[in-house]
PDB file of C-alpha atoms in Angstrom:
ATOM      1  CA  UNK A   1      -5.177  -7.794 -19.770  1.00 57.00           C
ATOM      2  CA  UNK A   2      -3.387  -5.117 -17.671  1.00 77.00           C
ATOM      3  CA  UNK A   3      -2.426  -6.309 -14.165  1.00 78.00           C
ATOM      4  CA  UNK A   4      -0.723  -4.505 -11.165  1.00 84.00           C
ATOM      5  CA  UNK A   5       0.196  -6.060  -7.906  1.00 86.00           C
ATOM      6  CA  UNK A   6      -0.509  -3.416  -5.299  1.00 91.00           C
ATOM      7  CA  UNK A   7       0.734  -5.025  -2.116  1.00 92.00           C
ATOM      8  CA  UNK A   8       4.490  -5.804  -2.847  1.00 91.00           C
ATOM      9  CA  UNK A   9       6.725  -5.805   0.172  1.00 92.00           C
ATOM     10  CA  UNK A  10      10.436  -5.691  -0.414  1.00 92.00           C
ATOM     11  CA  UNK A  11      13.377  -6.708   1.867  1.00 88.00           C
ATOM     12  CA  UNK A  12      13.196  -3.125   3.286  1.00 84.00           C
ATOM     13  CA  UNK A  13      10.227  -4.465   5.308  1.00 83.00           C
ATOM     14  CA  UNK A  14      12.453  -6.167   7.774  1.00 70.00           C
ATOM     15  CA  UNK A  15      11.435  -9.824   8.432  1.00 61.00           C
ATOM     16  CA  UNK A  16       8.374  -9.378   6.275  1.00 72.00           C
ATOM     17  CA  UNK A  17       9.794  -9.239   2.672  1.00 71.00           C
ATOM     18  CA  UNK A  18      12.567 -11.325   1.317  1.00 76.00           C
ATOM     19  CA  UNK A  19      13.226 -10.090  -2.169  1.00 87.00           C
ATOM     20  CA  UNK A  20      15.176  -6.960  -3.247  1.00 87.00           C
ATOM     21  CA  UNK A  21      13.229  -4.339  -5.171  1.00 91.00           C
ATOM     22  CA  UNK A  22      15.103  -4.999  -8.344  1.00 89.00           C
ATOM     23  CA  UNK A  23      14.287  -8.694  -8.290  1.00 92.00           C
ATOM     24  CA  UNK A  24      10.522  -7.856  -7.786  1.00 93.00           C
ATOM     25  CA  UNK A  25      10.635  -5.307 -10.581  1.00 90.00           C
ATOM     26  CA  UNK A  26      12.510  -7.692 -12.950  1.00 87.00           C
ATOM     27  CA  UNK A  27       9.926 -10.415 -12.355  1.00 91.00           C
ATOM     28  CA  UNK A  28       6.790  -8.081 -12.743  1.00 90.00           C
ATOM     29  CA  UNK A  29       8.234  -6.768 -15.908  1.00 86.00           C
ATOM     30  CA  UNK A  30       9.134 -10.230 -17.148  1.00 85.00           C
ATOM     31  CA  UNK A  31       5.607 -11.349 -16.482  1.00 89.00           C
ATOM     32  CA  UNK A  32       4.204  -8.465 -18.541  1.00 86.00           C
ATOM     33  CA  UNK A  33       2.595  -6.610 -15.526  1.00 89.00           C
ATOM     34  CA  UNK A  34       1.355  -3.163 -16.293  1.00 89.00           C
ATOM     35  CA  UNK A  35       2.516  -1.776 -12.858  1.00 93.00           C
ATOM     36  CA  UNK A  36       4.057  -2.760  -9.546  1.00 93.00           C
ATOM     37  CA  UNK A  37       2.997  -1.256  -6.241  1.00 94.00           C
ATOM     38  CA  UNK A  38       5.824  -1.232  -3.691  1.00 94.00           C
ATOM     39  CA  UNK A  39       4.333  -0.847  -0.328  1.00 95.00           C
ATOM     40  CA  UNK A  40       6.887  -1.531   2.441  1.00 94.00           C
ATOM     41  CA  UNK A  41       5.892  -1.484   6.080  1.00 94.00           C
ATOM     42  CA  UNK A  42       5.900   2.051   7.447  1.00 95.00           C
ATOM     43  CA  UNK A  43       8.675   3.097   5.000  1.00 93.00           C
ATOM     44  CA  UNK A  44       9.269   4.243   1.430  1.00 94.00           C
ATOM     45  CA  UNK A  45      12.842   2.838   1.423  1.00 90.00           C
ATOM     46  CA  UNK A  46      12.360   0.234  -1.346  1.00 91.00           C
ATOM     47  CA  UNK A  47      10.871   2.729  -3.782  1.00 89.00           C
ATOM     48  CA  UNK A  48      14.282   4.326  -4.787  1.00 84.00           C
ATOM     49  CA  UNK A  49      15.835   0.897  -5.512  1.00 88.00           C
ATOM     50  CA  UNK A  50      12.770  -0.141  -7.426  1.00 92.00           C
ATOM     51  CA  UNK A  51      12.842   2.967  -9.717  1.00 88.00           C
ATOM     52  CA  UNK A  52      16.670   2.365 -10.336  1.00 88.00           C
ATOM     53  CA  UNK A  53      16.069  -1.137 -11.250  1.00 86.00           C
ATOM     54  CA  UNK A  54      13.225  -0.175 -13.750  1.00 86.00           C
ATOM     55  CA  UNK A  55      15.597   2.238 -15.400  1.00 86.00           C
ATOM     56  CA  UNK A  56      18.395  -0.270 -15.614  1.00 84.00           C
ATOM     57  CA  UNK A  57      16.100  -3.059 -16.903  1.00 79.00           C
ATOM     58  CA  UNK A  58      14.595  -1.155 -19.659  1.00 81.00           C
ATOM     59  CA  UNK A  59      17.818   0.661 -20.710  1.00 82.00           C
ATOM     60  CA  UNK A  60      19.427  -2.806 -21.178  1.00 81.00           C
ATOM     61  CA  UNK A  61      16.498  -4.073 -23.367  1.00 81.00           C
ATOM     62  CA  UNK A  62      16.133  -0.737 -25.396  1.00 84.00           C
ATOM     63  CA  UNK A  63      12.410  -0.759 -24.801  1.00 82.00           C
ATOM     64  CA  UNK A  64      10.999   2.862 -25.234  1.00 84.00           C
ATOM     65  CA  UNK A  65      10.106   4.609 -21.984  1.00 82.00           C
ATOM     66  CA  UNK A  66       6.354   4.792 -22.735  1.00 83.00           C
ATOM     67  CA  UNK A  67       6.154   1.031 -22.479  1.00 83.00           C
ATOM     68  CA  UNK A  68       7.998   0.650 -19.163  1.00 86.00           C
ATOM     69  CA  UNK A  69       6.284  -0.998 -16.216  1.00 89.00           C
ATOM     70  CA  UNK A  70       4.777   1.805 -14.012  1.00 92.00           C
ATOM     71  CA  UNK A  71       6.029   2.126 -10.446  1.00 93.00           C
ATOM     72  CA  UNK A  72       3.331   2.966  -7.925  1.00 95.00           C
ATOM     73  CA  UNK A  73       4.801   4.502  -4.929  1.00 94.00           C
ATOM     74  CA  UNK A  74       3.311   3.814  -1.546  1.00 96.00           C
ATOM     75  CA  UNK A  75       3.569   2.308   1.804  1.00 97.00           C
ATOM     76  CA  UNK A  76       1.745  -0.242   4.096  1.00 96.00           C
ATOM     77  CA  UNK A  77       0.941   1.772   7.288  1.00 97.00           C
ATOM     78  CA  UNK A  78       0.462  -0.237  10.462  1.00 96.00           C
ATOM     79  CA  UNK A  79      -0.539   1.911  13.433  1.00 97.00           C
ATOM     80  CA  UNK A  80      -0.185   1.375  17.115  1.00 96.00           C
ATOM     81  CA  UNK A  81      -4.038   1.428  17.435  1.00 96.00           C
ATOM     82  CA  UNK A  82      -4.637  -1.352  15.084  1.00 95.00           C
ATOM     83  CA  UNK A  83      -5.206   0.303  11.655  1.00 97.00           C
ATOM     84  CA  UNK A  84      -3.690  -1.422   8.548  1.00 97.00           C
ATOM     85  CA  UNK A  85      -3.835   0.064   5.136  1.00 98.00           C
ATOM     86  CA  UNK A  86      -1.834   0.700   1.863  1.00 98.00           C
ATOM     87  CA  UNK A  87      -1.347   4.500   1.337  1.00 98.00           C
ATOM     88  CA  UNK A  88      -0.765   5.547  -2.162  1.00 98.00           C
ATOM     89  CA  UNK A  89      -0.015   9.259  -2.864  1.00 98.00           C
ATOM     90  CA  UNK A  90      -2.163  10.685  -5.734  1.00 97.00           C
ATOM     91  CA  UNK A  91       0.174  13.513  -6.554  1.00 97.00           C
ATOM     92  CA  UNK A  92       3.358  15.356  -5.305  1.00 97.00           C
ATOM     93  CA  UNK A  93       1.502  16.864  -2.331  1.00 98.00           C
ATOM     94  CA  UNK A  94       0.217  13.416  -1.293  1.00 98.00           C
ATOM     95  CA  UNK A  95       4.013  12.230  -1.530  1.00 97.00           C
ATOM     96  CA  UNK A  96       5.106  15.091   0.638  1.00 97.00           C
ATOM     97  CA  UNK A  97       2.179  14.252   3.138  1.00 98.00           C
ATOM     98  CA  UNK A  98       3.100  10.556   3.190  1.00 98.00           C
ATOM     99  CA  UNK A  99       6.801  11.246   3.777  1.00 97.00           C
ATOM    100  CA  UNK A 100       6.058  13.713   6.526  1.00 98.00           C
ATOM    101  CA  UNK A 101       3.752  11.257   8.192  1.00 98.00           C
ATOM    102  CA  UNK A 102       6.413   8.515   8.178  1.00 97.00           C
ATOM    103  CA  UNK A 103       9.110  10.992   9.349  1.00 96.00           C
ATOM    104  CA  UNK A 104       6.761  12.011  12.342  1.00 96.00           C
ATOM    105  CA  UNK A 105       6.132   8.304  13.088  1.00 96.00           C
ATOM    106  CA  UNK A 106       9.916   7.681  13.283  1.00 92.00           C
ATOM    107  CA  UNK A 107      10.780  10.902  15.064  1.00 92.00           C
ATOM    108  CA  UNK A 108      10.429   9.289  18.751  1.00 86.00           C
ATOM    109  CA  UNK A 109      10.616   5.679  17.844  1.00 87.00           C
ATOM    110  CA  UNK A 110      13.552   3.135  18.200  1.00 86.00           C
ATOM    111  CA  UNK A 111      15.401   2.190  15.025  1.00 80.00           C
ATOM    112  CA  UNK A 112      13.219   0.021  12.868  1.00 77.00           C
ATOM    113  CA  UNK A 113       9.968   1.072  14.535  1.00 86.00           C
ATOM    114  CA  UNK A 114       7.394   3.651  13.533  1.00 92.00           C
ATOM    115  CA  UNK A 115       4.867   5.074  15.915  1.00 95.00           C
ATOM    116  CA  UNK A 116       1.923   5.802  13.781  1.00 97.00           C
ATOM    117  CA  UNK A 117      -1.689   6.514  15.169  1.00 97.00           C
ATOM    118  CA  UNK A 118      -5.017   7.300  13.632  1.00 98.00           C
ATOM    119  CA  UNK A 119      -4.542  10.891  14.670  1.00 97.00           C
ATOM    120  CA  UNK A 120      -1.332  11.196  12.733  1.00 97.00           C
ATOM    121  CA  UNK A 121      -2.970   9.550   9.626  1.00 98.00           C
ATOM    122  CA  UNK A 122      -5.701  12.165   9.914  1.00 98.00           C
ATOM    123  CA  UNK A 123      -3.240  15.068  10.033  1.00 98.00           C
ATOM    124  CA  UNK A 124      -1.808  13.709   6.667  1.00 98.00           C
ATOM    125  CA  UNK A 125      -4.638  12.128   4.895  1.00 98.00           C
ATOM    126  CA  UNK A 126      -5.189  14.760   2.071  1.00 98.00           C
ATOM    127  CA  UNK A 127      -4.118  13.666  -1.461  1.00 98.00           C
ATOM    128  CA  UNK A 128      -3.662  10.092  -0.375  1.00 98.00           C
ATOM    129  CA  UNK A 129      -5.606   7.104  -1.703  1.00 98.00           C
ATOM    130  CA  UNK A 130      -6.168   4.327   1.051  1.00 98.00           C
ATOM    131  CA  UNK A 131      -6.559   0.753   0.563  1.00 98.00           C
ATOM    132  CA  UNK A 132      -7.847  -0.996   3.825  1.00 98.00           C
ATOM    133  CA  UNK A 133      -6.411  -4.338   4.606  1.00 97.00           C
ATOM    134  CA  UNK A 134      -8.904  -6.616   6.264  1.00 96.00           C
ATOM    135  CA  UNK A 135      -8.132  -9.051   9.014  1.00 94.00           C
ATOM    136  CA  UNK A 136      -8.648 -12.840   8.751  1.00 90.00           C
ATOM    137  CA  UNK A 137     -11.870 -12.506  10.876  1.00 89.00           C
ATOM    138  CA  UNK A 138     -14.264 -10.268   8.856  1.00 90.00           C
ATOM    139  CA  UNK A 139     -16.880 -10.390  11.595  1.00 88.00           C
ATOM    140  CA  UNK A 140     -14.790  -8.403  14.044  1.00 91.00           C
ATOM    141  CA  UNK A 141     -16.799  -5.379  15.093  1.00 92.00           C
ATOM    142  CA  UNK A 142     -13.550  -3.383  15.981  1.00 95.00           C
ATOM    143  CA  UNK A 143     -12.548  -3.820  12.245  1.00 96.00           C
ATOM    144  CA  UNK A 144     -15.943  -2.449  11.100  1.00 95.00           C
ATOM    145  CA  UNK A 145     -15.449   0.574  13.276  1.00 96.00           C
ATOM    146  CA  UNK A 146     -11.922   1.138  12.002  1.00 97.00           C
ATOM    147  CA  UNK A 147     -13.102   0.732   8.401  1.00 97.00           C
ATOM    148  CA  UNK A 148     -15.934   3.312   9.052  1.00 97.00           C
ATOM    149  CA  UNK A 149     -13.433   5.807  10.514  1.00 98.00           C
ATOM    150  CA  UNK A 150     -11.005   5.317   7.526  1.00 98.00           C
ATOM    151  CA  UNK A 151     -13.817   5.704   4.971  1.00 97.00           C
ATOM    152  CA  UNK A 152     -14.807   9.008   6.571  1.00 97.00           C
ATOM    153  CA  UNK A 153     -11.210  10.159   6.727  1.00 98.00           C
ATOM    154  CA  UNK A 154     -10.352   9.198   3.047  1.00 97.00           C
ATOM    155  CA  UNK A 155     -13.764  10.260   1.604  1.00 94.00           C
ATOM    156  CA  UNK A 156     -14.105   9.009  -1.986  1.00 95.00           C
ATOM    157  CA  UNK A 157     -10.408   7.760  -1.728  1.00 98.00           C
ATOM    158  CA  UNK A 158     -10.989   4.719   0.393  1.00 98.00           C
ATOM    159  CA  UNK A 159     -10.933   1.078  -0.797  1.00 98.00           C
ATOM    160  CA  UNK A 160     -11.264  -2.295   0.913  1.00 97.00           C
ATOM    161  CA  UNK A 161      -8.791  -4.805  -0.402  1.00 96.00           C
ATOM    162  CA  UNK A 162     -10.171  -8.045  -1.635  1.00 92.00           C
ATOM    163  CA  UNK A 163      -7.331 -10.148  -0.043  1.00 82.00           C
ATOM    164  CA  UNK A 164      -7.204 -13.949  -0.631  1.00 84.00           C
ATOM    165  CA  UNK A 165      -6.270 -16.310   2.182  1.00 86.00           C
ATOM    166  CA  UNK A 166      -6.200 -19.486   0.124  1.00 90.00           C
ATOM    167  CA  UNK A 167      -8.058 -21.579   2.644  1.00 89.00           C
ATOM    168  CA  UNK A 168     -10.680 -22.793   0.281  1.00 90.00           C
ATOM    169  CA  UNK A 169     -13.244 -20.198   1.175  1.00 91.00           C
ATOM    170  CA  UNK A 170     -11.894 -17.265  -0.961  1.00 92.00           C
ATOM    171  CA  UNK A 171     -15.043 -16.705  -2.995  1.00 94.00           C
ATOM    172  CA  UNK A 172     -17.270 -16.528  -0.008  1.00 94.00           C
ATOM    173  CA  UNK A 173     -14.692 -14.239   1.753  1.00 94.00           C
ATOM    174  CA  UNK A 174     -14.762 -11.949  -1.329  1.00 95.00           C
ATOM    175  CA  UNK A 175     -18.576 -11.853  -1.295  1.00 96.00           C
ATOM    176  CA  UNK A 176     -18.446 -10.858   2.297  1.00 95.00           C
ATOM    177  CA  UNK A 177     -15.958  -8.205   1.639  1.00 96.00           C
ATOM    178  CA  UNK A 178     -18.091  -6.877  -1.277  1.00 96.00           C
ATOM    179  CA  UNK A 179     -21.090  -6.633   1.260  1.00 96.00           C
ATOM    180  CA  UNK A 180     -19.030  -4.977   3.654  1.00 95.00           C
ATOM    181  CA  UNK A 181     -17.593  -2.491   1.159  1.00 96.00           C
ATOM    182  CA  UNK A 182     -21.228  -1.613   0.070  1.00 96.00           C
ATOM    183  CA  UNK A 183     -22.281  -1.290   3.639  1.00 95.00           C
ATOM    184  CA  UNK A 184     -19.487   1.176   4.557  1.00 95.00           C
ATOM    185  CA  UNK A 185     -19.794   2.966   1.156  1.00 95.00           C
ATOM    186  CA  UNK A 186     -16.228   2.240  -0.087  1.00 97.00           C
ATOM    187  CA  UNK A 187     -15.046   0.542  -3.161  1.00 95.00           C
ATOM    188  CA  UNK A 188     -13.787  -2.986  -3.269  1.00 94.00           C
TER     189      UNK A 188
END
């Protein structure tokens, strides 16, 4: 079975991730994962180190490049107005747009902060796949409105993450997320 973890946070997400990108790549490759999605909070900083670690890991093992773990380049975007999503560029143009979005968010922000808004997301949404991260409380009407707006913005490229909270009710939570995804016409 092929598996890829899409919401990996490295130590480049200050106070959110503890492991170096190289450690995460090594562990994912050792477990036989097909891919690893590095998505640090409002930055692409961990991606370069992750790619270097992939090259180093496989050059030492002699495994041919076509069998290397895939690196999925992305970012977890947290906006000032409460939107939370994983953004994965679909191509070079998407990477340029995501890089520009993050640059604009950092332009007038204090070091370590990024001032993103829905309007900025909208200006840079083309060629980007969005995975919306649900809150703990799925009944929150504000979240439903945000999901609807993101679904409209990322037409056909918007997914709702099936996150697990490990509270004993995950199967009911996933069923609720599936219903919500169907209602909002996004994929789960």
